CSV table of C-alpha atoms in Angstrom, one decimal:
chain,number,residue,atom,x,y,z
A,10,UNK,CA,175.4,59.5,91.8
A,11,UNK,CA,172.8,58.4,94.2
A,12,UNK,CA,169.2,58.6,92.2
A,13,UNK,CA,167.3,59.6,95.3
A,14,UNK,CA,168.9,63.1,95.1
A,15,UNK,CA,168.1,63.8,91.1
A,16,UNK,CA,165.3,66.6,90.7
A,17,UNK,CA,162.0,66.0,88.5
A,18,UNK,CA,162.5,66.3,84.7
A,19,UNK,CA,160.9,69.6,83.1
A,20,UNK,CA,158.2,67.8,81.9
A,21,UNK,CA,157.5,66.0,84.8
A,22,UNK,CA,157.2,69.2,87.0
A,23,UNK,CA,154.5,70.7,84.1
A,24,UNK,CA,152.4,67.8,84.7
A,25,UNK,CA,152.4,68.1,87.9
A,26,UNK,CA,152.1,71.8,88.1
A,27,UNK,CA,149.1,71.6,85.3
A,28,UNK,CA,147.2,68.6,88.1
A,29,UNK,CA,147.3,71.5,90.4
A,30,UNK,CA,146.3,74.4,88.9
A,31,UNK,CA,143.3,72.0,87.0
A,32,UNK,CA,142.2,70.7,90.5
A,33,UNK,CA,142.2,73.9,91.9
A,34,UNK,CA,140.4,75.4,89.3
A,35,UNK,CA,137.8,72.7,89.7
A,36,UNK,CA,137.6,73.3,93.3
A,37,UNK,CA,136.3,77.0,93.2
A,38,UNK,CA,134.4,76.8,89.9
A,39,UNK,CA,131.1,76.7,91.2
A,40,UNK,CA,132.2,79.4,94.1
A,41,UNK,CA,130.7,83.4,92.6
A,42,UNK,CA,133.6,86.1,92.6
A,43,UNK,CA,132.6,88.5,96.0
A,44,UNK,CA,132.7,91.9,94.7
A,45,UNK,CA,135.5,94.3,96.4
A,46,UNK,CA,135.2,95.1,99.8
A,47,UNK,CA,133.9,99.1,100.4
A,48,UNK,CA,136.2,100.8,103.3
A,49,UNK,CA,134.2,102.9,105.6
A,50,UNK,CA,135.6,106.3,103.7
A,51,UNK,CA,134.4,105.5,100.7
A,52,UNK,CA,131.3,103.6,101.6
A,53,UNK,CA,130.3,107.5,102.9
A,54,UNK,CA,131.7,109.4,100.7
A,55,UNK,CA,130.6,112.3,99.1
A,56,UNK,CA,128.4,113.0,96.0
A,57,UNK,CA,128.3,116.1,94.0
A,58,UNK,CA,124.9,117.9,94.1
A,59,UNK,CA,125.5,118.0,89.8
A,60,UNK,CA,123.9,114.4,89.6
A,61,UNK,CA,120.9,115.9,90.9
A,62,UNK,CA,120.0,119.3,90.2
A,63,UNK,CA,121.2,121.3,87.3
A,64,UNK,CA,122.3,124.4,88.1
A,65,UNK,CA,123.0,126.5,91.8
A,66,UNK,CA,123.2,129.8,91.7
A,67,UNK,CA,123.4,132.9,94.4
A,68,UNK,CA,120.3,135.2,94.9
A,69,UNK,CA,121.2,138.9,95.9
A,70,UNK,CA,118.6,140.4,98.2
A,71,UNK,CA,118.6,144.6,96.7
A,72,UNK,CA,119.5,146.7,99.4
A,73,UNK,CA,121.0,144.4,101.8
A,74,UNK,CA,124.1,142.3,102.2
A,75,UNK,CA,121.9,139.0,102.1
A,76,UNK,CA,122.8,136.7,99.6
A,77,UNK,CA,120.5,133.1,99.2
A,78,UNK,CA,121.8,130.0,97.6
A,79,UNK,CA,119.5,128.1,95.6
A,80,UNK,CA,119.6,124.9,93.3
A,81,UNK,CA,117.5,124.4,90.3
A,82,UNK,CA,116.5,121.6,87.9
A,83,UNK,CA,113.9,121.2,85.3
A,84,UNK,CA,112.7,123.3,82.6
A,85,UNK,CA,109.2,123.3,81.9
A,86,UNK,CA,105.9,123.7,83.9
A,87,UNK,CA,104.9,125.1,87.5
A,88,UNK,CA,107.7,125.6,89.5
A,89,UNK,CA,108.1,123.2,92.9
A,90,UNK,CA,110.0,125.7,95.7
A,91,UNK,CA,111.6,123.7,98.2
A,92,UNK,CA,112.3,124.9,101.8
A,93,UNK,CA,114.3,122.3,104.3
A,94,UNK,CA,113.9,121.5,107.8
A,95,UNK,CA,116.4,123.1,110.5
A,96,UNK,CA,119.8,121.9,110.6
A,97,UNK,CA,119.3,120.7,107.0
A,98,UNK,CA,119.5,122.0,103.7
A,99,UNK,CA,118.4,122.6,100.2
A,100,UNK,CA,120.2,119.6,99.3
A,101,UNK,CA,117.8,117.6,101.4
A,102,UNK,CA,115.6,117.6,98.4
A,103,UNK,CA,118.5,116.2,95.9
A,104,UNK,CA,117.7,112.8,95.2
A,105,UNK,CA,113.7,113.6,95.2
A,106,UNK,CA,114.3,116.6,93.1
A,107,UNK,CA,116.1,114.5,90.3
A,108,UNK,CA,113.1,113.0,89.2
A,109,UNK,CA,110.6,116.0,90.1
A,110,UNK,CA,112.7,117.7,87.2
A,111,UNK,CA,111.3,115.1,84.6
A,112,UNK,CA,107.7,116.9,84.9
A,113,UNK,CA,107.8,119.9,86.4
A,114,UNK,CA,110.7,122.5,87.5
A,115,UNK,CA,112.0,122.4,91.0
A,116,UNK,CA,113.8,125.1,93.3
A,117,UNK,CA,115.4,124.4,97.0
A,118,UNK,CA,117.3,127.2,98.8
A,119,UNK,CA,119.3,127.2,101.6
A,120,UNK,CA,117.2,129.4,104.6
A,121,UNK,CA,118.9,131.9,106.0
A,122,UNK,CA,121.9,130.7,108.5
A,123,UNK,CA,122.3,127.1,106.8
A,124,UNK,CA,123.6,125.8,103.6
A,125,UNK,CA,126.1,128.4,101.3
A,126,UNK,CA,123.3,131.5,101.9
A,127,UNK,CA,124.9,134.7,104.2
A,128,UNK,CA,123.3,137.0,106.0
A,129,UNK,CA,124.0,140.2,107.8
A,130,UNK,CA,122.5,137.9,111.0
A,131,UNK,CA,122.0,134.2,110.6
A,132,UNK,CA,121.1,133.8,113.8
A,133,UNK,CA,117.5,135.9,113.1
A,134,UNK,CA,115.4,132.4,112.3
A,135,UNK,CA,112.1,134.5,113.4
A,136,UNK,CA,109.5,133.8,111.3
A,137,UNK,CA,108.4,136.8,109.9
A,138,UNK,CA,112.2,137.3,108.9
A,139,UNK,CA,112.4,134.0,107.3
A,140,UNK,CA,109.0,134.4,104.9
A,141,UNK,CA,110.0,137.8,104.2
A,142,UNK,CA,113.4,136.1,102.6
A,143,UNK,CA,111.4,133.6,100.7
A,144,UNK,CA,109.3,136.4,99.2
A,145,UNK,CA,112.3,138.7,98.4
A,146,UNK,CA,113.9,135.2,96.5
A,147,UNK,CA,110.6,135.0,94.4
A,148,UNK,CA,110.1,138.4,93.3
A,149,UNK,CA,113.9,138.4,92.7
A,150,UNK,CA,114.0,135.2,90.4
A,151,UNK,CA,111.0,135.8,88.6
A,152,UNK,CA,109.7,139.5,89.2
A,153,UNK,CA,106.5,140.8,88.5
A,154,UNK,CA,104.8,137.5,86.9
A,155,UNK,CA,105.9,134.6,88.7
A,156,UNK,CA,105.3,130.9,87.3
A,157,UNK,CA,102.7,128.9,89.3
A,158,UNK,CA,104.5,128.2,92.7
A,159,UNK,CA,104.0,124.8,94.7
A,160,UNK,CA,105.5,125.5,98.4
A,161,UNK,CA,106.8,122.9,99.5
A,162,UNK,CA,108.4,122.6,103.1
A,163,UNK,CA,109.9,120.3,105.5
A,164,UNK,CA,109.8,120.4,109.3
A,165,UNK,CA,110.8,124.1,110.0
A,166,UNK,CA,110.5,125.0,106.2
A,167,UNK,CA,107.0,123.4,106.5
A,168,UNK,CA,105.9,126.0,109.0
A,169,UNK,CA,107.7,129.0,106.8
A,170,UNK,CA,105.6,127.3,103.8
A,171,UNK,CA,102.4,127.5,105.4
A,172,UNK,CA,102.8,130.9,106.9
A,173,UNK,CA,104.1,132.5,103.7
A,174,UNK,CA,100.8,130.8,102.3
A,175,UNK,CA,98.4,132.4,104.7
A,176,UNK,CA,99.8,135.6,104.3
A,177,UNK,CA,98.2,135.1,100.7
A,178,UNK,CA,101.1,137.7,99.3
A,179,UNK,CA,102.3,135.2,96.4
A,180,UNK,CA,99.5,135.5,93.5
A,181,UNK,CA,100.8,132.7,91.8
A,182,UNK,CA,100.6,130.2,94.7
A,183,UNK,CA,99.2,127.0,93.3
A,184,UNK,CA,99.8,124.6,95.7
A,185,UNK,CA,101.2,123.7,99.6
A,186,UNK,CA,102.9,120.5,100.4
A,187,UNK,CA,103.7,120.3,104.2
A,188,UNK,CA,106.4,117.3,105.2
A,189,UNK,CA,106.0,115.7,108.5
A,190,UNK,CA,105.1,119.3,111.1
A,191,UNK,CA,101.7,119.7,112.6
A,192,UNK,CA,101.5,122.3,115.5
A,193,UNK,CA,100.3,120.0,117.9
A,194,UNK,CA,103.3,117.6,118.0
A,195,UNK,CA,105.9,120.3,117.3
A,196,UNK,CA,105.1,122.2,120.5
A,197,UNK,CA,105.0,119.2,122.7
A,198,UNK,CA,109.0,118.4,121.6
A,199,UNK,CA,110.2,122.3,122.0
A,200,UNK,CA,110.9,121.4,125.6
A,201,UNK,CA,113.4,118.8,124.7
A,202,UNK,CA,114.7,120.2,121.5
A,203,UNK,CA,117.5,121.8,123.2
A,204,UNK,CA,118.5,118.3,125.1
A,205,UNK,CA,118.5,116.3,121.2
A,206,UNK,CA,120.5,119.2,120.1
A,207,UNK,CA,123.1,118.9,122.7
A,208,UNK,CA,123.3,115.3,122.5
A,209,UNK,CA,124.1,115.3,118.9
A,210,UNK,CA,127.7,114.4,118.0
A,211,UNK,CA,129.2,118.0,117.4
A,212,UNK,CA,132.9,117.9,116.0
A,213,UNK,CA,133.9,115.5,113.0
A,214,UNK,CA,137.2,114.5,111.8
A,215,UNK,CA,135.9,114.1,108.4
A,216,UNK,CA,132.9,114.9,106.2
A,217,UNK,CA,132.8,111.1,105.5
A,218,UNK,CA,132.4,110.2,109.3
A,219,UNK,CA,129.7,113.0,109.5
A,220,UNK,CA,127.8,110.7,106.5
A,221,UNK,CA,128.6,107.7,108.3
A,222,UNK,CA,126.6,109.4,112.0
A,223,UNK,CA,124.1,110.4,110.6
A,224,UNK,CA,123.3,107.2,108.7
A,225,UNK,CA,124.1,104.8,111.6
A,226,UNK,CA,122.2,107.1,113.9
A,227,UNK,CA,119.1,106.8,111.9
A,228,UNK,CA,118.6,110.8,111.1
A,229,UNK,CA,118.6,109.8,107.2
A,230,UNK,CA,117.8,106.1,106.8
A,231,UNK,CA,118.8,106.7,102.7
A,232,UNK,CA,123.1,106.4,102.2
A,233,UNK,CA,123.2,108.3,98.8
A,234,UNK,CA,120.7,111.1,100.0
A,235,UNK,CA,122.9,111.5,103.3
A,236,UNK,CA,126.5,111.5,100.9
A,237,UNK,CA,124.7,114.3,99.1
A,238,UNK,CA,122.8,116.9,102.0
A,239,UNK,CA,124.8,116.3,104.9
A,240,UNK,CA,128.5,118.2,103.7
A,241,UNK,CA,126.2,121.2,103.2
A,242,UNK,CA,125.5,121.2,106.7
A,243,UNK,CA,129.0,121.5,108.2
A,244,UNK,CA,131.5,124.2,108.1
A,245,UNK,CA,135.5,123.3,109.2
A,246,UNK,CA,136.3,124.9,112.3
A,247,UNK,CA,139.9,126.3,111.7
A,248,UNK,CA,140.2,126.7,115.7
A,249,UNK,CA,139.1,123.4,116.5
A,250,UNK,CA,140.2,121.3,113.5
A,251,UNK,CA,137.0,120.0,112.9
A,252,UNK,CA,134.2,120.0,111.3
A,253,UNK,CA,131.0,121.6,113.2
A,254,UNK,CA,127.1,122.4,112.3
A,255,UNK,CA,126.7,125.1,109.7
A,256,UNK,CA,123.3,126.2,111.3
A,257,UNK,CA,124.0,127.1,115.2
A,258,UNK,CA,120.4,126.1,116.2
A,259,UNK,CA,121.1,126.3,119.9
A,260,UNK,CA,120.9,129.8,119.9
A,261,UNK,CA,117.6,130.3,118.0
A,262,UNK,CA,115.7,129.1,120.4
A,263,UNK,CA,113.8,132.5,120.8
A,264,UNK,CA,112.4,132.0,117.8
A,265,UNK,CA,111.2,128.1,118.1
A,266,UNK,CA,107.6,128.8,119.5
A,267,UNK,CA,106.9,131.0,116.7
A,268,UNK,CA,107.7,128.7,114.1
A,269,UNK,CA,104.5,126.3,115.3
A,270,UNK,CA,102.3,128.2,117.1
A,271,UNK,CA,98.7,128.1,115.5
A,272,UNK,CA,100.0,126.4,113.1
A,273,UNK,CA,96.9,124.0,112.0
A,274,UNK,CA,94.5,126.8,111.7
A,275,UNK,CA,96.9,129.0,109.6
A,276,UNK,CA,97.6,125.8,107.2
A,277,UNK,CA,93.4,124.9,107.1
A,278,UNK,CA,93.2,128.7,106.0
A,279,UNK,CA,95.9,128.7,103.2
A,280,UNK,CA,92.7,128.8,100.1
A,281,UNK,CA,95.1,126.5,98.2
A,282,UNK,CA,95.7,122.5,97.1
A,283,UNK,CA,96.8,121.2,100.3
A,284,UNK,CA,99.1,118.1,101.0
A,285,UNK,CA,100.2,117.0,104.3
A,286,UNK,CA,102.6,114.2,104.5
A,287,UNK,CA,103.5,112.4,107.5
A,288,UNK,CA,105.5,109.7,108.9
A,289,UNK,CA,102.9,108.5,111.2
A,290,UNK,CA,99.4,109.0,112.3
A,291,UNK,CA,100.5,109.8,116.1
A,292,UNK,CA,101.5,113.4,114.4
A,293,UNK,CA,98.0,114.4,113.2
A,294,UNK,CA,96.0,116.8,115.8
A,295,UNK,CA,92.6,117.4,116.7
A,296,UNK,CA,91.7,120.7,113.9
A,297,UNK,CA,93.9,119.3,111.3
A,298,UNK,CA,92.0,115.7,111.9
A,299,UNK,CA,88.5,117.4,111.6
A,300,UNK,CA,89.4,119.2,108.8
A,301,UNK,CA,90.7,115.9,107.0
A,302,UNK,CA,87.9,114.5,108.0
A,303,UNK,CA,86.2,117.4,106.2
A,304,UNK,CA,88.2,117.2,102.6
A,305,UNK,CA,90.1,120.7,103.7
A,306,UNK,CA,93.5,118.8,102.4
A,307,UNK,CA,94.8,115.3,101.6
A,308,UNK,CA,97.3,113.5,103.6
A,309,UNK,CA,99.4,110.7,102.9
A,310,UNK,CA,101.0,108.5,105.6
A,311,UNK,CA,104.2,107.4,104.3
A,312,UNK,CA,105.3,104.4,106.2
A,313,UNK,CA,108.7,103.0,106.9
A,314,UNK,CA,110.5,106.0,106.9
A,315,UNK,CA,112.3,108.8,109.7
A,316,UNK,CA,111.4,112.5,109.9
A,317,UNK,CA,113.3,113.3,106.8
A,318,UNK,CA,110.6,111.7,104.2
A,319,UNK,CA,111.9,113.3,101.5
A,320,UNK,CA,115.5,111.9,101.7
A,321,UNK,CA,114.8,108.7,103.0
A,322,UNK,CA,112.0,107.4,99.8
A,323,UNK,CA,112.7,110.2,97.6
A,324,UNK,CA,111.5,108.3,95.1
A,325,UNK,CA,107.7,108.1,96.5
A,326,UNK,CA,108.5,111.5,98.1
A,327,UNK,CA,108.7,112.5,94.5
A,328,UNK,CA,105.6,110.8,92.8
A,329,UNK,CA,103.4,112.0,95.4
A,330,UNK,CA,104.2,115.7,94.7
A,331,UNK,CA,104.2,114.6,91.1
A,332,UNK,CA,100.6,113.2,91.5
A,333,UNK,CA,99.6,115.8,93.9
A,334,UNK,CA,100.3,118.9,90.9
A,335,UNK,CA,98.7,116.1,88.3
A,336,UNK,CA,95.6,115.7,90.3
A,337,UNK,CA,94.9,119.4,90.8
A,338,UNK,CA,95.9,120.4,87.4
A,339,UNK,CA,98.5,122.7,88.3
A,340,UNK,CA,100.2,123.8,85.1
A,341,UNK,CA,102.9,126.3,84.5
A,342,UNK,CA,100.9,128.8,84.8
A,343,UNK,CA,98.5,128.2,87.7
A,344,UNK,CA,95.2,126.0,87.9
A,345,UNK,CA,94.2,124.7,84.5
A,346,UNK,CA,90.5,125.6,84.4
């Protein structure tokens, strides 16, 4: 038998096989291990509102078919009432309002026409119809002797805050935070606001690839916060197979100029704790920068961050209400003397 054609021996082929596996081994020791790769579906998926808030529930309006969603966390102390910006909702305030809750007890609802709340017309965004519903909510939830109440509101729930404020209606109104809306800057964009609506992407295949928009587009700059507000802004379409807007926006515009109109003078004249917040200084007209400049309110400029400041740093969204109810010695029961 010719030798050439006799395999390895058994032990021979171990060896060899142990050579390889060592010198490999060796080779990609000092090499870290990459962590799995995220696919696009679950990079924006989804996350329950639970990790956030503690409880949701459904707020019957007596004598009419209007039913509120809100979502509540915390509690002790004043309580913080959340209103959201249009198109969003009162899971905007998730990620902020999971550390709120460690001092002081928070509330967002969904406005009329957005979110889980229904109405016999969700199309009426007028604001006298819209602070009419935040006052029914309050005297619904805690009836004749409220908690101390912080208003806070972002965007079109910043002008509902202020104007429920001036109407000086709420007793146990402690405190006004007002996120990125002054009157000046608001009524300058009404004349495009129906062009950026239009030019919105308006059907989605998925809730995920809604996420993934609105991320990449820049409307939320935080992931997690995005993976928790934006499904409560879609409904599916059954007729078009798709998911579309909850809030139909396009057709309030009736309503729009309403919403800002004297705005500055009505938020200098609120006789409460005043905190305006904004994402830049270009915002900031000429009554509500004489009245900074007399001590009326504070203001914070919060920099690197979109429209949505309370979902893209939610975490120094957060301290500064925190700090804000600290340093006027709001307690759960109004203005500690």
């Amino acid at each position: 038998m010719d030798s050439t054609n006799l395999s390895s021996l058994p032990e021979e082929e171990d060896k060899e096989e142990q050579q390889r596996q060592h010198s490999s081994l060796c080779s990609f020791a000092s090499v870290p291990t990459r962590p799995p790769t995220q696919c696009s579906s679950q990079k924006y998926s989804p996350l329950d509102w639970r990790g956030f808030f503690d409880e949701e529930k459904d707020i019957c309006i007596p004598d009419l078919n209007d039913v509120f969603h809100v979502y509540m966390a915390g509690t002790e102390g004043p309580v913080v009432f959340c209103l959201h910006g249009g198109g969003y909702s009162g899971l905007s305030f998730a990620l902020s309002a999971n550390k709120i809750k460690e001092r002081t007890r928070v509330v967002a609802m969904d406005l009329r026409g957005h979110g889980k709340s229904k109405t016999d017309n969700d199309l009426d965004l007028s604001i006298e119809t819209m602070c009419n519903d935040v006052t029914a909510i309050l005297k619904e939830m805690y009836g004749e002797s409220p908690p101390a109440i912080i208003l806070v509101g972002h965007s079109m729930g910043g002008s509902v805050a202020v104007h429920v404020a001036a109407k000086k209606t709420l007793p146990s109104l402690a405190g006004l935070v007002v996120v990125d809306v002054v009157e000046g800057t608001a009524m300058a964009s009404l004349v495009h606001m129906q062009k950026i609506l239009s030019s919105r992407m308006q059907h989605f295949s998925s809730i995920e690839k809604a996420i993934e928009w609105s991320v990449r587009g820049g409307s939320i700059r935080n992931i997690d916060s995005a993976r928790v507000s934006i499904p409560s802004t879609l409904t599916y379409d059954d007729s078009k197979r798709c998911y579309v807007y909850r809030a139909r926006l396009e057709e309030t515009e009736q309503y729009w100029r309403d919403w800002y109109d004297g705005l500055s003078e009505k938020f200098l004249s609120c006789p409460v704790s005043k905190l305006l917040l904004l994402a830049g200084t270009d915002r900031l007209d000429r009554s509500l920068t004489i009245g900074q400049m007399q001590g009326k309110f504070q203001m914070v400029v919060v920099r690197h961050t979109g429209h949505a400041i309370q979902e893209d740093v939610p975490d120094e969204f957060a301290t500064l209400v925190i700090n804000f109810i600290s340093h006027n010695r709001i307690g759960p029961n109004g203005v500690k003397v």
